[in-house]
Amino acid sequence: MRMPTSVVTALGVCLLTTVTAKAAGFQVNHYEPTSAGEYGFMVDRPWYSSTRYFAVGVTMDYAHAPIVNGRRDAAGDVGDTSPIIEHALYGHFDMAFSLLDRLTFSGSVPVLLYDEGTPAFGIAPAREVVVGDPRVGLMLRVVGHADRDPFSMHLGANVWLPLDNTQLTGDDEARVMPKIVFAGYGSHLQWSLTGGYYFRKEDVIGTEPPSAGNSIGPEVQVGLAIAYADFENRFTIGPEALFSTTVSDGHAFDREYSSVQTLMGINVNIAREVQFGLAGGVGFLQQAGNPDARGLLRLAYAPIRKKESDVPRRVDTDGDFVFDDIDRCPTGKEDVDHYLDNDGCPEDDNDNDGVLDPNDRCPDDAGPRENVGCPDTDRDQDGFIDRVDHCANDAEDKDGFEDGDGCPESDNDADGIPDSVDKCPNKLGPQASDGCPESDRDGDTIVDRLDNCPDEVGTAANQGCAKRQLAKISNGRIEISQSVFFANGTAAISKISYPMLDNVASILTTHPEIDVRVEGHTDNVGKEAKNLTLSQRRADAVKKYLVKRGVPSERVTAQGFGSSQPVDTNQTKLGRAKNRRVVFTTSVRGTAIKAGGS
């Protein structure tokens, strides 16, 4: 391996005098890019028109210390080096096109964009943009395809056309390099082996006599590339190495007339259109123009050709609207349950909790089998998880009575009414009397809550009263035996309804726990606004009557609804008669109850 400054140009000892005559020189840069669109940087991996028709791009090439000044010691080793060209940046403008799936033509134009260093022995950085010698090439496919078959063989040649540029960027005569390429692909392994003979005029750069480091001649080149390749996803990654040695004047394989360039690179084709590559490597031995480090960036428009056979026919075997080419379960129909619905698979257990979705009450949240697939929760935060909490929405009150069931209510008197609402928690009583024992003030065996006349001895037939009743309390309801009648089209109550309303008023005055709302309703004959006004006036008239009969005004409200709440059809006379009605909505200890009549 050479000194850290890479390829050394040994220009002699300091005793030599400076000669001002300019030598013809040669192209110093030792890197030649592969054809645009190739999955490689310096070792050919050919492509043809079955892959793409053309490619065009640019390769940015940075080289560190390709030309250095050094001293040779008594043992013949070169040391004490200093760069003459320390940094060099090239742009290679590349293009290629293919015909007949057999021939590929290519071209590349190198442009020196920037260089810098310390002039010595008549060699100096160009310090300006210079176009180098253009290269044209041809590759012929003999057998196989490099990116399809395990083995393929190709013959090619490159020709460089001199532009008579500066001594650093071009030769003064044409150059030719025929080559042979062996390549193959299989099991994601891509390989390429190249060999070529570089016909090149012997030449010298600078003011020194020809010697190792400032002279060139015909060369033999051998390249090897190995890469992991994924052509489905269109990328490769792997190392490359290129060995060159000058074969004139017996210099073959001499350290100072040979070079090894190495690279590690990755190439990616984006969207089957754009080729992107990035590589870096180091150089070994001391041939002129070989840098100690190199970095490459390649970008090309290289569209991959689409063949009909490459485009899969969109088939949906299981009919779940997910095509087989993206369906992970092409013969199992997607269940479309809002869980992974795009993969085409019927997920039997979305949350993987062991409870199949058809039986899982919480198919998207994992939970134990004993909880039917739902997670253990404690909605009322009383320390009892819901699946064992008898009252999952009500926190346990922990009052020393049945504190282990998660329920806040206890029923000490076992009357079925929780103590929290039982007005007599230690005395047995029905729910109708809020848990208190039934009372019968007049002793007629009819309990007060069902007695129209709780302070008057009566009979069951008359609802606890001495006389027949037109309204009665039954199971907390006020039931009326006839309708409330009005004069036609007015809010005037017919006298025939007075006895029944008197009976209602009597019930309300003897049962102060009952409030009432009077609702007025009409049929749909006439204008709605007029019907609404009439229904309100009739409700107000009934309220006024009840208040006059001793019912406190604050216990009676009135509201008209017009024809908005029919109870029968308005298409018949009988239906309309049913819709013309007065309805009583009563509140008995907070419970809404309805009674009504027309």
Coordinates of C-alpha atoms in Angstrom, one line a residue:
M1 CA 0.0 0.0 0.0
R2 CA 1.3 3.5 -0.8
M3 CA 1.8 6.5 1.5
P4 CA -1.3 8.2 3.0
T5 CA -1.4 10.8 0.2
S6 CA -2.3 7.9 -2.2
V7 CA -0.9 7.7 -5.6
V8 CA 2.5 9.3 -5.6
T9 CA 4.0 11.1 -8.5
A10 CA 7.7 10.8 -7.8
L11 CA 9.1 13.8 -9.7
G12 CA 12.8 13.4 -8.7
V13 CA 15.0 15.0 -6.2
C14 CA 15.3 18.7 -5.5
L15 CA 18.7 18.9 -7.3
L16 CA 17.0 18.9 -10.7
T17 CA 16.7 22.3 -12.2
T18 CA 13.4 23.7 -13.4
V19 CA 12.8 23.5 -17.1
T20 CA 10.4 26.0 -18.6
A21 CA 9.4 24.0 -21.7
K22 CA 5.9 22.6 -21.5
A23 CA 5.4 18.9 -22.0
A24 CA 2.4 17.6 -23.9
G25 CA 0.9 15.9 -20.9
F26 CA -2.0 13.5 -20.5
Q27 CA -5.4 13.2 -18.8
V28 CA -4.6 12.9 -15.1
N29 CA -8.0 11.8 -13.8
H30 CA -7.9 8.0 -13.5
Y31 CA -11.7 7.5 -13.1
E32 CA -14.0 6.7 -16.1
P33 CA -17.7 6.3 -15.3
T34 CA -19.7 3.4 -16.5
S35 CA -22.5 4.0 -19.0
A36 CA -25.4 6.2 -17.7
G37 CA -28.1 4.1 -16.1
E38 CA -25.8 1.2 -15.1
Y39 CA -26.0 -0.3 -11.6
G40 CA -22.3 0.3 -11.1
F41 CA -19.7 3.1 -10.9
M42 CA -16.5 2.0 -12.6
V43 CA -16.9 -1.8 -13.4
D44 CA -19.4 -2.4 -16.2
R45 CA -22.8 -4.1 -15.6
P46 CA -24.3 -3.7 -19.1
W47 CA -28.0 -3.0 -19.8
Y48 CA -29.9 -3.2 -23.1
S49 CA -33.2 -2.1 -24.6
S50 CA -35.3 -4.8 -23.0
T51 CA -34.5 -2.9 -19.7
R52 CA -34.5 0.7 -20.9
Y53 CA -34.1 2.6 -24.2
F54 CA -31.9 5.4 -23.0
A55 CA -30.4 7.2 -20.0
V56 CA -28.8 10.6 -19.5
G57 CA -27.2 12.0 -16.4
V58 CA -24.2 13.4 -14.5
T59 CA -21.5 12.0 -12.3
M60 CA -19.9 14.2 -9.8
D61 CA -16.3 13.0 -9.1
Y62 CA -14.1 14.3 -6.2
A63 CA -10.5 13.1 -6.0
H64 CA -8.0 13.9 -3.2
A65 CA -4.3 14.2 -4.1
P66 CA -4.2 12.5 -7.5
I67 CA -0.7 14.1 -8.2
V68 CA 1.9 14.6 -5.4
N69 CA 5.5 15.7 -5.2
G70 CA 7.8 13.2 -3.4
R71 CA 11.4 12.4 -2.6
R72 CA 12.9 9.0 -3.2
D73 CA 15.2 7.7 -0.5
A74 CA 18.3 5.5 -0.9
A75 CA 16.1 2.4 -0.7
G76 CA 14.1 3.7 -3.6
D77 CA 10.9 4.4 -1.5
V78 CA 9.1 7.6 -2.0
G79 CA 8.4 9.7 1.0
D80 CA 8.0 13.3 2.2
T81 CA 5.1 13.8 -0.2
S82 CA 3.2 17.0 -0.8
P83 CA 0.2 17.4 -3.1
I84 CA 0.7 19.2 -6.4
I85 CA -3.0 18.6 -7.1
E86 CA -4.6 18.3 -3.7
H87 CA -8.3 18.6 -4.6
A88 CA -10.0 18.0 -7.9
L89 CA -13.7 18.0 -8.7
Y90 CA -15.0 16.7 -12.1
G91 CA -18.4 16.5 -13.6
H92 CA -18.9 13.7 -16.1
F93 CA -21.9 14.3 -18.4
D94 CA -23.1 10.9 -19.5
M95 CA -25.6 9.5 -21.9
A96 CA -26.5 6.0 -23.4
F97 CA -29.1 4.4 -25.6
S98 CA -29.7 0.8 -26.7
L99 CA -31.0 -0.9 -29.9
L100 CA -32.3 -4.4 -30.6
D101 CA -31.7 -5.6 -27.1
R102 CA -28.2 -6.3 -28.3
L103 CA -26.3 -3.0 -28.7
T104 CA -25.7 -0.1 -26.2
F105 CA -24.0 3.1 -27.3
S106 CA -22.7 5.5 -24.7
G107 CA -20.9 8.8 -24.4
S108 CA -19.3 10.8 -21.6
V109 CA -17.7 14.3 -21.5
P110 CA -15.5 15.0 -18.5
V111 CA -15.4 18.6 -17.2
L112 CA -12.8 19.8 -14.7
L113 CA -14.8 22.1 -12.4
Y114 CA -12.3 22.9 -9.7
D115 CA -8.8 21.9 -8.6
E116 CA -6.2 23.3 -6.3
G117 CA -2.7 22.5 -5.1
T118 CA 0.9 23.6 -5.0
P119 CA 2.7 24.0 -8.4
A120 CA 6.0 22.1 -8.8
F121 CA 8.2 20.9 -11.7
G122 CA 6.1 22.5 -14.4
I123 CA 2.9 21.0 -13.1
A124 CA 0.2 23.3 -11.8
P125 CA -3.5 23.2 -11.1
A126 CA -5.6 24.4 -14.0
R127 CA -7.7 26.7 -11.6
E128 CA -10.4 27.0 -14.3
V129 CA -13.2 25.0 -15.9
V130 CA -11.7 22.8 -18.6
V131 CA -13.5 20.3 -20.8
G132 CA -11.7 17.0 -21.1
D133 CA -11.5 14.4 -23.9
P134 CA -14.9 13.1 -24.8
R135 CA -15.4 9.3 -24.7
V136 CA -17.7 7.2 -26.9
G137 CA -18.4 3.6 -26.3
L138 CA -20.2 0.5 -27.7
M139 CA -21.2 -2.7 -25.8
L140 CA -22.4 -5.9 -27.6
R141 CA -24.4 -8.6 -25.8
V142 CA -23.0 -11.9 -26.9
V143 CA -24.9 -14.3 -24.7
G144 CA -27.2 -13.9 -21.7
H145 CA -28.4 -10.8 -19.8
A146 CA -26.3 -9.3 -17.0
D147 CA -29.4 -8.7 -14.8
R148 CA -31.4 -11.8 -15.6
D149 CA -29.1 -14.8 -16.1
P150 CA -26.5 -16.4 -13.9
F151 CA -23.9 -15.9 -16.7
S152 CA -23.6 -13.5 -19.6
M153 CA -20.8 -12.3 -21.9
H154 CA -20.3 -9.0 -23.6
L155 CA -17.8 -7.3 -25.9
G156 CA -17.1 -3.6 -25.9
A157 CA -14.8 -0.8 -26.7
N158 CA -14.3 2.9 -25.6
V159 CA -12.6 5.6 -27.8
W160 CA -11.4 8.9 -26.4
L161 CA -11.2 11.9 -28.8
P162 CA -8.4 14.5 -28.0
L163 CA -9.4 18.1 -27.7
D164 CA -5.8 19.4 -27.3
N165 CA -6.5 20.7 -23.8
T166 CA -4.1 21.5 -20.9
Q167 CA -1.5 19.0 -19.9
L168 CA -3.8 17.7 -17.0
T169 CA -7.1 17.1 -18.8
G170 CA -6.4 15.3 -22.0
D171 CA -4.0 13.3 -24.1
D172 CA -2.7 14.6 -27.4
E173 CA -3.7 11.5 -29.4
A174 CA -6.8 9.3 -29.5
R175 CA -7.1 6.4 -27.1
V176 CA -8.9 3.1 -27.5
M177 CA -9.7 0.4 -25.0
P178 CA -11.4 -2.9 -26.1
K179 CA -12.8 -4.9 -23.3
I180 CA -14.6 -8.1 -22.4
V181 CA -17.3 -8.3 -19.7
F182 CA -18.6 -11.3 -17.9
A183 CA -21.6 -10.7 -15.6
G184 CA -24.5 -12.5 -14.0
Y185 CA -27.3 -12.4 -11.5
G186 CA -29.0 -15.0 -9.2
S187 CA -30.5 -15.1 -5.7
H188 CA -30.1 -11.3 -5.3
L189 CA -26.3 -11.6 -6.1
Q190 CA -25.0 -9.5 -9.0
W191 CA -21.5 -9.9 -10.2
S192 CA -19.3 -8.5 -12.9
L193 CA -15.7 -9.2 -14.1
T194 CA -14.1 -7.0 -16.8
G195 CA -10.8 -7.1 -18.6
G196 CA -9.5 -4.5 -21.1
Y197 CA -6.3 -3.4 -22.9
Y198 CA -5.9 0.4 -22.9
F199 CA -4.1 1.5 -26.1
R200 CA -2.5 4.8 -25.0
K201 CA 0.5 6.8 -26.2
E202 CA 3.5 6.9 -23.9
D203 CA 3.7 10.4 -22.5
V204 CA 5.0 12.6 -19.7
I205 CA 3.6 15.4 -17.7
G206 CA 5.6 18.3 -16.3
T207 CA 9.3 19.3 -16.8
E208 CA 10.8 16.0 -15.4
P209 CA 12.2 13.3 -17.7
P210 CA 9.8 10.3 -17.9
S211 CA 9.8 8.5 -14.6
A212 CA 7.5 6.7 -12.3
G213 CA 4.7 9.1 -11.3
N214 CA 4.8 11.5 -14.3
S215 CA 4.6 9.2 -17.2
I216 CA 2.0 6.8 -18.7
G217 CA 1.7 4.2 -21.4
P218 CA -0.5 1.3 -22.5
E219 CA -2.3 -0.4 -19.6
V220 CA -4.0 -3.6 -18.7
Q221 CA -7.2 -3.2 -16.6
V222 CA -9.1 -5.8 -14.7
G223 CA -12.3 -4.9 -12.7
L224 CA -14.5 -6.9 -10.3
A225 CA -17.8 -5.9 -8.8
I226 CA -20.1 -7.8 -6.4
A227 CA -23.4 -6.5 -5.2
Y228 CA -26.6 -7.4 -3.4
A229 CA -29.3 -6.6 -5.9
D230 CA -33.1 -6.3 -5.5
F231 CA -34.4 -5.6 -9.0
E232 CA -38.0 -5.7 -7.7
N233 CA -37.3 -2.7 -5.5
R234 CA -34.7 -1.4 -7.9
F235 CA -31.5 -1.0 -5.8
T236 CA -28.0 -2.5 -5.5
I237 CA -25.3 -2.2 -2.9
G238 CA -21.8 -3.6 -2.9
P239 CA -18.0 -3.1 -3.5
E240 CA -16.1 -2.6 -6.7
A241 CA -12.3 -2.7 -7.5
L242 CA -10.3 -1.8 -10.6
F243 CA -6.7 -2.8 -11.1
S244 CA -4.5 -1.0 -13.7
T245 CA -0.9 -1.5 -14.6
T246 CA 1.3 0.1 -17.3
V247 CA 2.8 -2.6 -19.5
S248 CA 5.3 -0.6 -21.5
D249 CA 9.1 -0.7 -20.9
G250 CA 8.7 -3.7 -18.5
H251 CA 6.8 -1.7 -15.9
A252 CA 4.0 -4.2 -15.6
F253 CA 3.0 -4.7 -11.9
D254 CA 5.6 -2.2 -10.7
R255 CA 4.3 -0.5 -7.6
E256 CA 4.8 3.0 -9.1
Y257 CA 3.2 2.1 -12.4
S258 CA 0.1 0.2 -11.0
S259 CA -3.0 1.2 -9.1
V260 CA -5.9 -0.3 -7.3
Q261 CA -9.1 1.8 -7.0
T262 CA -11.8 0.6 -4.6
L263 CA -15.4 1.8 -4.1
M264 CA -18.4 0.9 -1.9
G265 CA -21.5 2.2 -3.5
I266 CA -25.3 2.0 -3.6
N267 CA -27.6 2.6 -6.6
V268 CA -31.3 3.2 -6.4
N269 CA -33.9 3.7 -9.2
I270 CA -36.7 5.9 -7.9
A271 CA -40.2 5.4 -9.3
R272 CA -38.7 3.5 -12.3
E273 CA -37.5 6.8 -13.6
V274 CA -34.5 8.4 -11.8
Q275 CA -31.3 6.6 -11.0
F276 CA -29.4 7.8 -7.9
G277 CA -26.0 6.5 -6.8
L278 CA -23.5 7.3 -4.1
A279 CA -20.0 5.8 -3.6
G280 CA -16.8 6.3 -1.9
G281 CA -13.4 4.6 -1.7
V282 CA -9.7 4.7 -1.5
G283 CA -6.7 4.1 -3.8
F284 CA -3.6 1.9 -3.4
L285 CA -0.2 1.8 -5.1
Q286 CA 1.4 4.7 -6.9
Q287 CA 0.4 5.0 -10.5
A288 CA 0.1 8.6 -11.8
G289 CA -3.4 10.0 -11.3
N290 CA -4.6 7.5 -8.7
P291 CA -6.0 9.5 -5.7
D292 CA -5.8 8.3 -2.1
A293 CA -9.6 8.9 -1.7
R294 CA -12.5 9.4 -4.0
G295 CA -16.2 10.2 -3.7
L296 CA -18.9 9.9 -6.3
L297 CA -22.4 11.1 -6.8
R298 CA -24.4 9.9 -9.8
L299 CA -27.8 11.1 -10.9
A300 CA -29.5 10.1 -14.2
Y301 CA -32.9 10.1 -15.9
A302 CA -33.0 6.3 -16.7
P303 CA -36.6 5.2 -17.1
I304 CA -37.1 1.4 -16.8
R305 CA -39.1 0.0 -19.6
K306 CA -42.4 -1.5 -18.7
K307 CA -43.5 -4.6 -20.6
E308 CA -47.0 -5.9 -20.6
S309 CA -45.8 -9.0 -18.8
D310 CA -44.4 -6.8 -16.0
V311 CA -47.9 -5.4 -15.3
P312 CA -49.9 -7.9 -13.3
R313 CA -53.5 -8.4 -14.3
R314 CA -55.6 -7.1 -11.4
V315 CA -57.5 -10.1 -10.1
D316 CA -59.7 -10.3 -7.0
T317 CA -60.2 -14.0 -6.4
D318 CA -62.1 -13.6 -3.1
G319 CA -64.2 -10.6 -4.2
D320 CA -63.3 -8.4 -1.3
F321 CA -62.2 -5.4 -3.5
V322 CA -58.6 -6.0 -2.6
F323 CA -56.7 -7.1 -5.7
D324 CA -54.7 -10.4 -5.4
D325 CA -51.3 -8.6 -6.1
I326 CA -51.7 -6.7 -2.8
D327 CA -54.1 -9.1 -1.0
R328 CA -52.3 -10.9 1.8
C329 CA -55.2 -13.4 1.9
P330 CA -56.3 -13.7 -1.8
T331 CA -58.7 -16.6 -1.0
G332 CA -59.9 -15.3 2.3
K333 CA -62.4 -12.4 2.1
E334 CA -61.6 -9.2 4.0
D335 CA -64.2 -8.7 6.8
V336 CA -64.2 -4.9 6.5
D337 CA -64.6 -4.2 10.2
H338 CA -62.5 -1.0 10.2
Y339 CA -59.5 -3.0 11.4
L340 CA -56.7 -3.6 8.9
D341 CA -59.2 -3.5 6.1
N342 CA -56.6 -2.8 3.4
D343 CA -54.6 -6.1 3.7
G344 CA -57.4 -8.3 2.3
C345 CA -57.4 -10.7 5.3
P346 CA -60.4 -11.5 7.5
E347 CA -59.0 -10.8 10.9
D348 CA -60.7 -13.2 13.2
D349 CA -59.3 -11.6 16.4
N350 CA -58.5 -8.0 15.8
D351 CA -57.1 -7.3 19.3
N352 CA -55.4 -10.7 19.6
D353 CA -57.0 -11.4 23.0
G354 CA -58.1 -14.9 22.2
V355 CA -61.7 -14.0 21.9
L356 CA -62.9 -14.2 18.3
D357 CA -64.4 -11.0 16.9
P358 CA -67.9 -12.4 16.4
N359 CA -68.0 -13.1 20.2
D360 CA -65.9 -10.2 21.3
R361 CA -67.8 -7.3 22.8
C362 CA -64.7 -5.1 22.3
P363 CA -63.1 -6.5 19.1
D364 CA -60.5 -3.7 18.9
D365 CA -59.5 -3.6 22.6
A366 CA -57.9 -6.6 24.3
G367 CA -59.7 -8.1 27.3
P368 CA -60.0 -11.4 29.2
R369 CA -62.3 -14.2 28.0
E370 CA -64.4 -13.9 31.2
N371 CA -65.0 -10.3 30.3
V372 CA -66.2 -11.3 26.8
G373 CA -63.1 -9.7 25.2
C374 CA -63.4 -6.3 26.9
P375 CA -60.7 -4.8 29.0
D376 CA -61.2 -4.6 32.7
T377 CA -62.7 -1.2 33.5
D378 CA -64.1 0.5 36.6
R379 CA -66.4 3.2 35.3
D380 CA -67.7 4.2 38.7
Q381 CA -64.2 4.2 40.2
D382 CA -65.3 2.3 43.3
G383 CA -62.6 -0.3 43.2
F384 CA -64.8 -3.1 41.7
I385 CA -64.0 -3.9 38.0
D386 CA -67.1 -3.7 35.9
R387 CA -67.4 -7.4 35.1
V388 CA -67.9 -8.2 38.8
D389 CA -69.5 -4.9 39.8
H390 CA -73.3 -5.3 40.1
C391 CA -73.7 -1.6 39.7
A392 CA -70.9 -0.6 37.2
N393 CA -72.1 2.9 36.8
D394 CA -72.8 3.7 40.5
A395 CA -70.0 3.7 43.1
E396 CA -70.3 1.4 46.1
D397 CA -71.2 3.6 49.2
K398 CA -69.5 1.2 51.6
D399 CA -71.9 1.8 54.4
G400 CA -71.5 -1.6 56.1
F401 CA -74.4 -3.2 54.2
E402 CA -73.5 -5.5 51.2
D403 CA -70.4 -3.5 50.5
G404 CA -68.9 -6.3 48.3
D405 CA -71.3 -6.1 45.3
G406 CA -70.2 -2.7 44.0
C407 CA -73.7 -1.2 44.5
P408 CA -74.3 2.0 46.6
E409 CA -77.9 1.1 47.5
S410 CA -78.8 -1.0 50.6
D411 CA -82.3 -2.1 51.6
N412 CA -82.3 -2.7 55.3
D413 CA -86.0 -3.3 55.5
A414 CA -86.0 -5.6 52.5
D415 CA -88.9 -3.8 50.8
G416 CA -87.2 -3.6 47.5
I417 CA -86.6 0.1 47.8
P418 CA -82.9 1.3 48.2
D419 CA -82.4 3.1 51.4
S420 CA -81.1 6.2 49.5
V421 CA -84.6 6.8 48.2
D422 CA -86.6 5.0 50.9
K423 CA -88.4 7.6 53.1
C424 CA -88.9 4.9 55.7
P425 CA -85.7 2.8 55.3
N426 CA -86.4 0.8 58.5
K427 CA -90.1 0.2 57.8
L428 CA -91.5 -2.1 55.1
G429 CA -93.5 -0.3 52.5
P430 CA -94.3 -0.4 48.8
Q431 CA -92.5 1.7 46.2
A432 CA -95.7 3.6 45.5
S433 CA -95.5 5.1 49.0
D434 CA -91.7 5.7 48.8
G435 CA -91.0 2.7 51.0
C436 CA -93.3 3.7 53.9
P437 CA -96.2 1.7 55.2
E438 CA -99.5 2.5 53.5
S439 CA -101.8 4.9 55.3
D440 CA -105.6 4.9 55.4
R441 CA -106.7 8.1 57.2
D442 CA -110.5 7.4 56.9
G443 CA -110.2 3.7 57.6
D444 CA -112.2 2.6 54.6
T445 CA -109.6 -0.1 53.7
I446 CA -108.7 2.0 50.6
V447 CA -105.2 3.3 51.1
D448 CA -104.8 7.1 50.8
R449 CA -102.7 7.0 47.5
L450 CA -105.6 5.3 45.8
D451 CA -108.4 7.0 47.6
N452 CA -110.1 9.9 45.8
C453 CA -111.5 10.9 49.2
P454 CA -108.8 10.0 51.7
D455 CA -110.7 11.8 54.6
E456 CA -114.1 10.4 53.7
V457 CA -115.3 6.8 54.3
G458 CA -116.3 5.4 51.0
T459 CA -116.5 2.2 48.9
A460 CA -114.0 0.7 46.5
A461 CA -116.6 1.1 43.7
N462 CA -116.5 4.8 44.2
Q463 CA -112.7 5.0 44.6
G464 CA -112.9 5.5 48.4
C465 CA -115.7 8.1 48.2
A466 CA -119.3 8.0 49.3
K467 CA -120.6 9.0 45.8
R468 CA -119.8 7.8 42.3
Q469 CA -116.7 9.4 40.8
L470 CA -116.1 10.7 37.3
A471 CA -112.3 10.6 37.8
K472 CA -110.2 8.3 39.8
I473 CA -106.7 7.5 40.9
S474 CA -105.6 4.1 39.6
N475 CA -101.9 3.0 40.0
G476 CA -100.9 6.6 40.4
R477 CA -102.9 7.8 37.4
I478 CA -105.9 10.1 37.3
E479 CA -108.4 8.4 34.9
I480 CA -111.4 10.4 33.7
S481 CA -114.6 8.8 32.5
Q482 CA -115.6 11.4 29.9
S483 CA -114.0 14.1 27.7
V484 CA -113.7 17.8 28.3
F485 CA -116.2 19.4 25.9
F486 CA -116.1 23.0 24.5
A487 CA -118.4 25.1 22.5
N488 CA -117.5 24.7 18.8
G489 CA -114.5 26.7 17.8
T490 CA -114.2 28.4 21.2
A491 CA -112.5 28.0 24.6
A492 CA -115.8 28.0 26.5
I493 CA -116.1 24.8 28.6
S494 CA -119.5 23.0 28.1
K495 CA -121.4 22.7 31.4
I496 CA -121.6 19.0 30.8
S497 CA -117.9 18.7 31.7
Y498 CA -118.2 20.6 35.0
P499 CA -118.9 17.6 37.2
M500 CA -115.9 15.7 35.8
L501 CA -113.6 18.7 36.2
D502 CA -114.9 19.2 39.8
N503 CA -114.0 15.6 40.4
V504 CA -110.4 16.2 39.1
A505 CA -110.2 19.3 41.3
S506 CA -111.2 17.3 44.3
I507 CA -108.6 14.7 43.7
L508 CA -105.9 17.4 43.4
T509 CA -106.9 19.2 46.5
T510 CA -107.0 16.1 48.6
H511 CA -103.7 14.9 47.1
P512 CA -101.3 17.8 47.4
E513 CA -98.4 15.6 46.2
I514 CA -99.8 15.7 42.7
D515 CA -99.1 18.5 40.1
V516 CA -100.8 18.7 36.8
R517 CA -100.2 20.1 33.3
V518 CA -103.2 20.7 31.1
E519 CA -102.5 20.1 27.4
G520 CA -104.7 21.3 24.6
H521 CA -104.8 19.5 21.2
T522 CA -106.8 20.1 17.9
D523 CA -107.3 18.3 14.6
N524 CA -105.8 19.8 11.4
V525 CA -108.8 21.5 10.1
G526 CA -108.1 25.2 9.6
K527 CA -104.9 27.1 9.8
E528 CA -102.2 25.8 12.1
A529 CA -101.6 29.2 13.8
K530 CA -105.3 29.4 14.6
N531 CA -105.4 25.8 15.9
L532 CA -102.4 26.5 18.1
T533 CA -104.0 29.6 19.6
L534 CA -107.3 27.7 20.1
S535 CA -105.5 24.8 21.9
Q536 CA -103.7 27.2 24.2
R537 CA -106.9 29.1 25.1
R538 CA -108.7 25.8 25.9
A539 CA -105.8 24.6 28.1
D540 CA -105.8 28.0 29.9
A541 CA -109.6 27.7 30.4
V542 CA -109.3 24.3 32.1
K543 CA -106.5 25.6 34.4
K544 CA -108.6 28.6 35.3
Y545 CA -111.5 26.3 36.2
L546 CA -109.4 24.0 38.4
V547 CA -107.9 27.0 40.2
K548 CA -111.4 28.4 40.9
R549 CA -112.2 25.0 42.4
G550 CA -109.4 25.4 45.0
V551 CA -106.4 23.9 43.3
P552 CA -103.3 26.1 43.9
S553 CA -102.3 27.9 40.7
E554 CA -98.6 27.0 41.1
R555 CA -99.6 23.3 40.8
V556 CA -101.3 23.7 37.4
T557 CA -99.7 24.6 34.1
A558 CA -101.3 24.9 30.7
Q559 CA -99.9 24.4 27.2
G560 CA -101.4 24.3 23.7
F561 CA -100.0 22.0 21.0
G562 CA -102.4 22.7 18.1
S563 CA -102.5 19.8 15.6
S564 CA -98.8 18.8 16.1
Q565 CA -99.5 15.7 18.2
P566 CA -102.3 13.7 16.6
V567 CA -103.3 10.4 18.2
D568 CA -105.3 9.2 15.2
T569 CA -105.7 10.0 11.5
N570 CA -107.1 13.4 10.5
Q571 CA -108.6 11.8 7.3
T572 CA -111.8 10.6 9.1
K573 CA -114.4 12.3 11.2
L574 CA -113.8 9.8 14.1
G575 CA -110.1 10.3 13.9
R576 CA -110.4 14.1 14.0
A577 CA -112.7 13.8 17.0
K578 CA -110.1 11.8 18.9
N579 CA -107.4 14.4 18.0
R580 CA -109.5 17.2 19.5
R581 CA -108.8 16.6 23.2
V582 CA -107.5 17.8 26.5
V583 CA -104.8 15.8 28.2
F584 CA -103.7 15.9 31.8
T585 CA -100.0 15.2 32.5
T586 CA -99.5 14.7 36.2
S587 CA -96.4 14.5 38.3
V588 CA -96.7 12.2 41.2
R589 CA -93.6 12.5 43.4
G590 CA -91.5 13.3 40.3
T591 CA -93.0 10.6 38.0
A592 CA -94.7 11.9 34.8
I593 CA -98.1 10.4 34.3
K594 CA -100.7 11.1 31.6
A595 CA -104.5 11.1 31.7
G596 CA -106.6 12.8 29.0
G597 CA -109.9 13.4 27.3
S598 CA -111.3 15.6 24.4

